[in-house]
CSV table of C-alpha atoms in Angstrom, one decimal:
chain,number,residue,atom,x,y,z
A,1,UNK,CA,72.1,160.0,55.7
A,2,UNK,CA,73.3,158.2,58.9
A,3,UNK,CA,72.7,154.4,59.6
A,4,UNK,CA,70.4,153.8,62.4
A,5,UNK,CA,70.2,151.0,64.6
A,6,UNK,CA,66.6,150.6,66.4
A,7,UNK,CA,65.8,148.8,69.3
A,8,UNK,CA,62.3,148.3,71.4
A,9,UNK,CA,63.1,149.3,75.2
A,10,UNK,CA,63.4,145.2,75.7
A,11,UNK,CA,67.1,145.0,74.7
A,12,UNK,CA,67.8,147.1,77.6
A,13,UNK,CA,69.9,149.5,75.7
A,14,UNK,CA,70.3,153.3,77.0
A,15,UNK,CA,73.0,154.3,74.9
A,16,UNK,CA,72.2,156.9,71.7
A,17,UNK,CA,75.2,155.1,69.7
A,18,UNK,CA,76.8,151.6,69.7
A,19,UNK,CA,80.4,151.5,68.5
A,20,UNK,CA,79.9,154.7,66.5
A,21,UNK,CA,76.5,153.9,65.1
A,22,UNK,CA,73.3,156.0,66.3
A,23,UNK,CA,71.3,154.3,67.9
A,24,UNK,CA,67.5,154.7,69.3
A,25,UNK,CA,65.0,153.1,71.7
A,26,UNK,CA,61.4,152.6,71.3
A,27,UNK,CA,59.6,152.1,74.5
A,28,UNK,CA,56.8,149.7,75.1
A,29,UNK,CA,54.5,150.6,78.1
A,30,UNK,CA,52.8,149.0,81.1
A,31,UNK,CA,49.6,149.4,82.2
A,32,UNK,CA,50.2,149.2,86.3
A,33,UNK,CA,47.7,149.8,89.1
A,34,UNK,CA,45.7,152.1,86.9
A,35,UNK,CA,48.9,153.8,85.5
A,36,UNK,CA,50.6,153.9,82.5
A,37,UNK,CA,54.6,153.8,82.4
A,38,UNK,CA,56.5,154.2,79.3
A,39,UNK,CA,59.7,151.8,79.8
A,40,UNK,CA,62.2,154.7,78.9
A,41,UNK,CA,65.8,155.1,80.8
A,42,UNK,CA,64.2,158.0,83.2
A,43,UNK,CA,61.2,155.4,84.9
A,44,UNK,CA,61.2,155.5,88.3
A,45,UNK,CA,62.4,152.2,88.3
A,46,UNK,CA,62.2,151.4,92.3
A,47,UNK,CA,59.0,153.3,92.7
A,48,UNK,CA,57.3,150.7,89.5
A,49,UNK,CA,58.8,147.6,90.8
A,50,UNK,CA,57.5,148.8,94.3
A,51,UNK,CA,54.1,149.1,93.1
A,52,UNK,CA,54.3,146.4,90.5
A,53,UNK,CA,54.8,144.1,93.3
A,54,UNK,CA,52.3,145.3,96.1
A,55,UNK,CA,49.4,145.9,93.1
A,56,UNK,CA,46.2,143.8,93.7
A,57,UNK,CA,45.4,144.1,90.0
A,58,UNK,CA,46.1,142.3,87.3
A,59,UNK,CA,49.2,144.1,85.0
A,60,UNK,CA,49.3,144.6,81.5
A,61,UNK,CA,52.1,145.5,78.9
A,62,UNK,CA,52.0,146.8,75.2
A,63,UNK,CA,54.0,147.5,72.2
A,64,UNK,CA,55.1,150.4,70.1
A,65,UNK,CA,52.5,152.0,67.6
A,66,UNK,CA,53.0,152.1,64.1
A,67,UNK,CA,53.7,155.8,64.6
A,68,UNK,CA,56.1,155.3,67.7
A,69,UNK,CA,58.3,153.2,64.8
A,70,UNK,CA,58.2,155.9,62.2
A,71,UNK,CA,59.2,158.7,64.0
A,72,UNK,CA,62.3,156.5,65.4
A,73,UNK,CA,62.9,155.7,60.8
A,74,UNK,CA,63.1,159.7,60.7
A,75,UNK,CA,66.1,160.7,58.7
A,76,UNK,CA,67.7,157.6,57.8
A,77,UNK,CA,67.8,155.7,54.8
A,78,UNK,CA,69.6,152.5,56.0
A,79,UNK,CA,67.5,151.1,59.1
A,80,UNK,CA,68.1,148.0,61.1
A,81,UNK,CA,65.6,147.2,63.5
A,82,UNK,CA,65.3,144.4,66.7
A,83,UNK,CA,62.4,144.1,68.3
A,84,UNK,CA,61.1,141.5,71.2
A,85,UNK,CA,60.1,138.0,69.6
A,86,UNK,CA,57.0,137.7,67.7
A,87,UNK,CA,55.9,134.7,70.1
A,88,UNK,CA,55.2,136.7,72.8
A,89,UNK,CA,54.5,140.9,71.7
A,90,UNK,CA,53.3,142.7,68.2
A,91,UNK,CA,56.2,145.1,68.6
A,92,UNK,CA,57.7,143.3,65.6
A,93,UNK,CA,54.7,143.0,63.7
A,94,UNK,CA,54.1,146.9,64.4
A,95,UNK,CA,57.7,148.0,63.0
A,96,UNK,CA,57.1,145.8,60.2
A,97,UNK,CA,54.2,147.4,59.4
A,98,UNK,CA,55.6,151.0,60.0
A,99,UNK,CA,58.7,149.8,57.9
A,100,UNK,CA,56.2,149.2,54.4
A,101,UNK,CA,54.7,152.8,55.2
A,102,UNK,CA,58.2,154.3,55.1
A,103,UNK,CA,59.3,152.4,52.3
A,104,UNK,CA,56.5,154.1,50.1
A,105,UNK,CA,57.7,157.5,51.0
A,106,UNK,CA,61.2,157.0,51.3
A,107,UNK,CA,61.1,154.2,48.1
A,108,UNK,CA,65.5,154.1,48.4
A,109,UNK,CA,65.5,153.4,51.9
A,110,UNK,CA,66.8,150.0,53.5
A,111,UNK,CA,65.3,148.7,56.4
A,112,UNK,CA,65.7,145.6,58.0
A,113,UNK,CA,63.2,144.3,61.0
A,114,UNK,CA,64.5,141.5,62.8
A,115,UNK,CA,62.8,139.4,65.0
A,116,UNK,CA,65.2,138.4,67.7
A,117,UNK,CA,62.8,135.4,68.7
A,118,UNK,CA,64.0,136.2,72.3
A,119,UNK,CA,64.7,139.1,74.6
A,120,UNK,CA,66.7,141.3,77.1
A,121,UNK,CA,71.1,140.6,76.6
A,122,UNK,CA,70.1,138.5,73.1
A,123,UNK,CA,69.0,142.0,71.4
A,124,UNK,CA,71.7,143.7,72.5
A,125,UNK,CA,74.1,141.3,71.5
A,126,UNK,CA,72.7,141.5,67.9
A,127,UNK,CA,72.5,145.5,68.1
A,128,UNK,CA,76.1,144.8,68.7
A,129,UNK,CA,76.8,142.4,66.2
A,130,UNK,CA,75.1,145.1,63.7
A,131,UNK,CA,76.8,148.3,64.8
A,132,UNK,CA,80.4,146.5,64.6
A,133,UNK,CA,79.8,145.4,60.9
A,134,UNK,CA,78.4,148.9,59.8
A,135,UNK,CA,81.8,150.2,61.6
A,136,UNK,CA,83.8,148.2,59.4
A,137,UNK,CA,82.5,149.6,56.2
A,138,UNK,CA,80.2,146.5,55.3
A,139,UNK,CA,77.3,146.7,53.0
A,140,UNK,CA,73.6,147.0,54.0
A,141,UNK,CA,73.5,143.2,52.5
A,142,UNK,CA,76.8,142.2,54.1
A,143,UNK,CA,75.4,143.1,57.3
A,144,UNK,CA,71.9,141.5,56.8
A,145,UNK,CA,73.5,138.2,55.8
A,146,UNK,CA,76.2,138.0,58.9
A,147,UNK,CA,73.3,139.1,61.5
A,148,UNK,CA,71.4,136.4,60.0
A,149,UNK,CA,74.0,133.6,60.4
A,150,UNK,CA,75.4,135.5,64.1
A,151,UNK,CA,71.4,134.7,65.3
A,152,UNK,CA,71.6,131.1,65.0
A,153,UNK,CA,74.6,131.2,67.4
A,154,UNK,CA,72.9,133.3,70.3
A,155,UNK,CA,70.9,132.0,73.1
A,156,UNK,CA,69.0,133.3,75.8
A,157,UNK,CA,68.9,131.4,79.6
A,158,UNK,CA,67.4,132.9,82.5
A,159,UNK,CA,66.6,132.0,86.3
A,160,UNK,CA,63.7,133.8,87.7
A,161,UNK,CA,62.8,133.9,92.0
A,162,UNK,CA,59.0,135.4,90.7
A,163,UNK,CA,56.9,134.2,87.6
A,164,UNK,CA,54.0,135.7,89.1
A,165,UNK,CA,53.2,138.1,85.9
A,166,UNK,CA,54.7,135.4,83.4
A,167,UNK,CA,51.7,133.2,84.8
A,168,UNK,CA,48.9,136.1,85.2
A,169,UNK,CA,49.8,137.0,81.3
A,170,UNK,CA,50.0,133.3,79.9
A,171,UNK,CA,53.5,133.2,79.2
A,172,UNK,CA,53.6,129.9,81.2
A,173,UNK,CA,51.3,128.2,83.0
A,174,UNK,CA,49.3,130.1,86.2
A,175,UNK,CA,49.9,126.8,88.3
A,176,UNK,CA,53.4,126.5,87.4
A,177,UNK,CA,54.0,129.9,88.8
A,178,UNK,CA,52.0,129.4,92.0
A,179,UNK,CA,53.8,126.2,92.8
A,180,UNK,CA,57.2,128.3,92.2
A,181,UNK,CA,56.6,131.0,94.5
A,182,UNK,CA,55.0,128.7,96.8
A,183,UNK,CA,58.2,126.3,96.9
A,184,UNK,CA,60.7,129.1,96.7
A,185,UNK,CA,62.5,127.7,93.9
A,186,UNK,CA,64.4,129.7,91.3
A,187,UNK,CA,63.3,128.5,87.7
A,188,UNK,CA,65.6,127.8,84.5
A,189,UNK,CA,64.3,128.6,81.3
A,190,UNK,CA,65.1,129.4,78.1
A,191,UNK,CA,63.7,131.2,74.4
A,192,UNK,CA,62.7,128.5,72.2
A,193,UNK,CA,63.7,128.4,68.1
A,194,UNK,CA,59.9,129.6,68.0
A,195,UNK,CA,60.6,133.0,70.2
A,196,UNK,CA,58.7,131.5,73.3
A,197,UNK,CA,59.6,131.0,76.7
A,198,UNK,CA,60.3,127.5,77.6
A,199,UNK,CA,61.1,126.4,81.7
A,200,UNK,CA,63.8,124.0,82.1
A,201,UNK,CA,64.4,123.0,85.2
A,202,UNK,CA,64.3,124.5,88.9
A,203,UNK,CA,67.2,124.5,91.6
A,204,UNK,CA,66.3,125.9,95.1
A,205,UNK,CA,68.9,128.3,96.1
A,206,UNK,CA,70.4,130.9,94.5
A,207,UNK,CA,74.1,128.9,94.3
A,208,UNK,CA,72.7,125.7,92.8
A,209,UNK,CA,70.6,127.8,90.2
A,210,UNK,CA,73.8,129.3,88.7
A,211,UNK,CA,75.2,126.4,88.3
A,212,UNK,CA,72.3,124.7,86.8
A,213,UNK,CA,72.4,128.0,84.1
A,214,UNK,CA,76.0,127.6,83.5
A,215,UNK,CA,75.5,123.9,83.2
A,216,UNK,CA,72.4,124.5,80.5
A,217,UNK,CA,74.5,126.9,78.6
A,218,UNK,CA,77.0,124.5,77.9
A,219,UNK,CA,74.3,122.1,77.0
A,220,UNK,CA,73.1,124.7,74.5
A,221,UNK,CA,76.7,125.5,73.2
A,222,UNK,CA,78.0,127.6,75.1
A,223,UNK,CA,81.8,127.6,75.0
A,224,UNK,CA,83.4,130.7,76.4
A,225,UNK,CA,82.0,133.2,73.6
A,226,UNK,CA,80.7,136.7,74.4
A,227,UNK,CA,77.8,136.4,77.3
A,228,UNK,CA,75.9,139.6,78.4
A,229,UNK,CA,74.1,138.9,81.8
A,230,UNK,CA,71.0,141.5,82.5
A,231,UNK,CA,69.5,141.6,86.0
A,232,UNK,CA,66.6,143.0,88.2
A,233,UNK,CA,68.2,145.0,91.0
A,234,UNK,CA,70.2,141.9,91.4
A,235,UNK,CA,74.0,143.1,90.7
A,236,UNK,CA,75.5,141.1,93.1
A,237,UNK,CA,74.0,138.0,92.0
A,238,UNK,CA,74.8,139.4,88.5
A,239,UNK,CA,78.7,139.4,89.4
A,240,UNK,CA,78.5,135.9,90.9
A,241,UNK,CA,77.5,134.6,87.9
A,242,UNK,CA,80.0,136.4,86.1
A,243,UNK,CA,82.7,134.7,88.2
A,244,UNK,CA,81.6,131.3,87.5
A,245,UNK,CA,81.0,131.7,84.2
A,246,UNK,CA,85.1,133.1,84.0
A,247,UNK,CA,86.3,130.4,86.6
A,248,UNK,CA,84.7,127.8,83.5
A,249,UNK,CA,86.3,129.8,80.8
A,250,UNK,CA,88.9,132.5,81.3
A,251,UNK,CA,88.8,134.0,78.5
A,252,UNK,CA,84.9,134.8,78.1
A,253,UNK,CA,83.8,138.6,77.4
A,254,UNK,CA,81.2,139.2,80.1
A,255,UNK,CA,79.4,142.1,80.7
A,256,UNK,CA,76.8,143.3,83.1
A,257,UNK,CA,73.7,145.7,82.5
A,258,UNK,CA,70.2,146.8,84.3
A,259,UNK,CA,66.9,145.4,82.9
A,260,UNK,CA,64.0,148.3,82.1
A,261,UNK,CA,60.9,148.2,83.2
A,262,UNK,CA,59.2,145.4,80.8
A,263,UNK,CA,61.9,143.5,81.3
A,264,UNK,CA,62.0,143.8,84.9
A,265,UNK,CA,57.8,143.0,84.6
A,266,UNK,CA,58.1,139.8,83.7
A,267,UNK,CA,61.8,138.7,85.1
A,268,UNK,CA,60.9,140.4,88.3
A,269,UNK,CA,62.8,141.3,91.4
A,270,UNK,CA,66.2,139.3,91.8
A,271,UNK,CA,65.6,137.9,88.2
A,272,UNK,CA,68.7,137.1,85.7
A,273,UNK,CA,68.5,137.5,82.0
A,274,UNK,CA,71.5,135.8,80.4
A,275,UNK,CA,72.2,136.1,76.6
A,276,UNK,CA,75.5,134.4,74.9
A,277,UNK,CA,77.1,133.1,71.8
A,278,UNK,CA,77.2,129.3,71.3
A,279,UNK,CA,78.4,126.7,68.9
């Protein structure tokens, strides 16, 4: 039976296979002016942001059922799973769940749920990291222990212009956000070791928060490893900060991709996701 690597829609992966490996995406959904959107690759991803941003109500998001999470274990007995961090969503406590069920009827299957502790470009690094090992011929274990130890090398930075629905859903503080938006400034922050979503700083313009990224990344360890930036119809500022990140270190692997919809909900329009290896 086929190794599968699972995702929830927050790693921002479309693809049915990475490097050879099958692969498949469980959506979370949003609850948005009344309507519910699944955050699949097909969403209408102009008309949610559009509405998303012009709602007067409050939004909501939610994770994959216990059933979503089975149907995705179907037909494989060696499962590795990566779902959003803990801190912030029960997508992870949901597939763990599923995973015990599936054990029981399936008592030889493998499955591993990992909880990235972050989100967006640090999943899909780790989906990555995953589907090159199980390419190679390593064991279920081999590949538990290496994801394990890649983890603790991976970060995740962003810089946000809007943390309007980060401060209507309590991921930071409400006055935090209104001061923000009020002052125009782009906001540095971070996943913490605990999976939450910790600011760092704020740089007005979109130049000077760049650099202040780049500059946090080294902080964090960065040194030229693999970085994979994630943006909210933002591709240009995507590409700029490509370019500074290669004029720093020439030889970095960089590569660009769109967020989905619950990403996009709380990174919002213009917002960068950036996840890379460090020391």
């Amino acid at each position: 039976m086929p190794i599968k690597i699972i995702t929830d829609s927050t790693a921002n992966i479309t693809a049915d296979q990475i490097d050879g490996i099958d692969h498949i995406t469980v959506p979370l959904s949003l609850h948005v002016d009344g309507k519910l959107w699944l955050d699949t690759p097909d969403i209408d991803l102009d008309k949610f942001l559009y509405i998303l941003k012009h709602t007067k109500n409050k939004s909501t998001s939610a994770c994959p059922n216990v059933n979503d999470w089975l149907k995705a274990f179907e037909g494989s007995n060696e499962i590795f799973v990566i779902t959003l961090t803990s801190a912030l969503s029960g997508s992870y406590n949901s597939a763990t769940q599923a995973a015990k069920i599936y054990h029981e009827k399936n008592p030889k299957a493998k499955i591993l749920v990992f909880d990235s502790r972050s989100a967006g470009p640090q999943l899909r690094l780790l989906a990555e990291k995953i589907a090159s090992l199980a390419s190679a011929g390593k064991s279920f274990e081999e590949i538990v222990k290496a994801t394990e130890e890649y983890q603790h090398h991976l970060d995740l930075m962003f810089a946000l212009q809007d943390l309007t629905n980060l401060g209507n859903n309590g991921r930071i503080p409400p006055a935090v956000a209104k001061i923000a938006g009020l002052l125009k400034l782009f906001v540095i922050g971070t996943a913490n070791n605990k999976g939450e979503f910790e600011l760092l700083g704020k740089a007005r313009g979109a130049k000077k928060a760049k650099r202040k990224l780049l500059d946090d990344m080294v902080k964090a360890g960065y040194r030229g490893g693999r970085v994979q930036i994630d943006h909210v119809q933002n591709e240009g500022s995507a590409l700029s900060m490509k370019e500074i990140i290669l004029d720093n270190f020439p030889d970095a692997k960089v590569t660009i991709g769109e967020c989905g919809a619950l990403c996009s909900f709380y990174a919002e329009e213009g917002g960068l996701m950036v996840g890379f290896e460090k020391e």
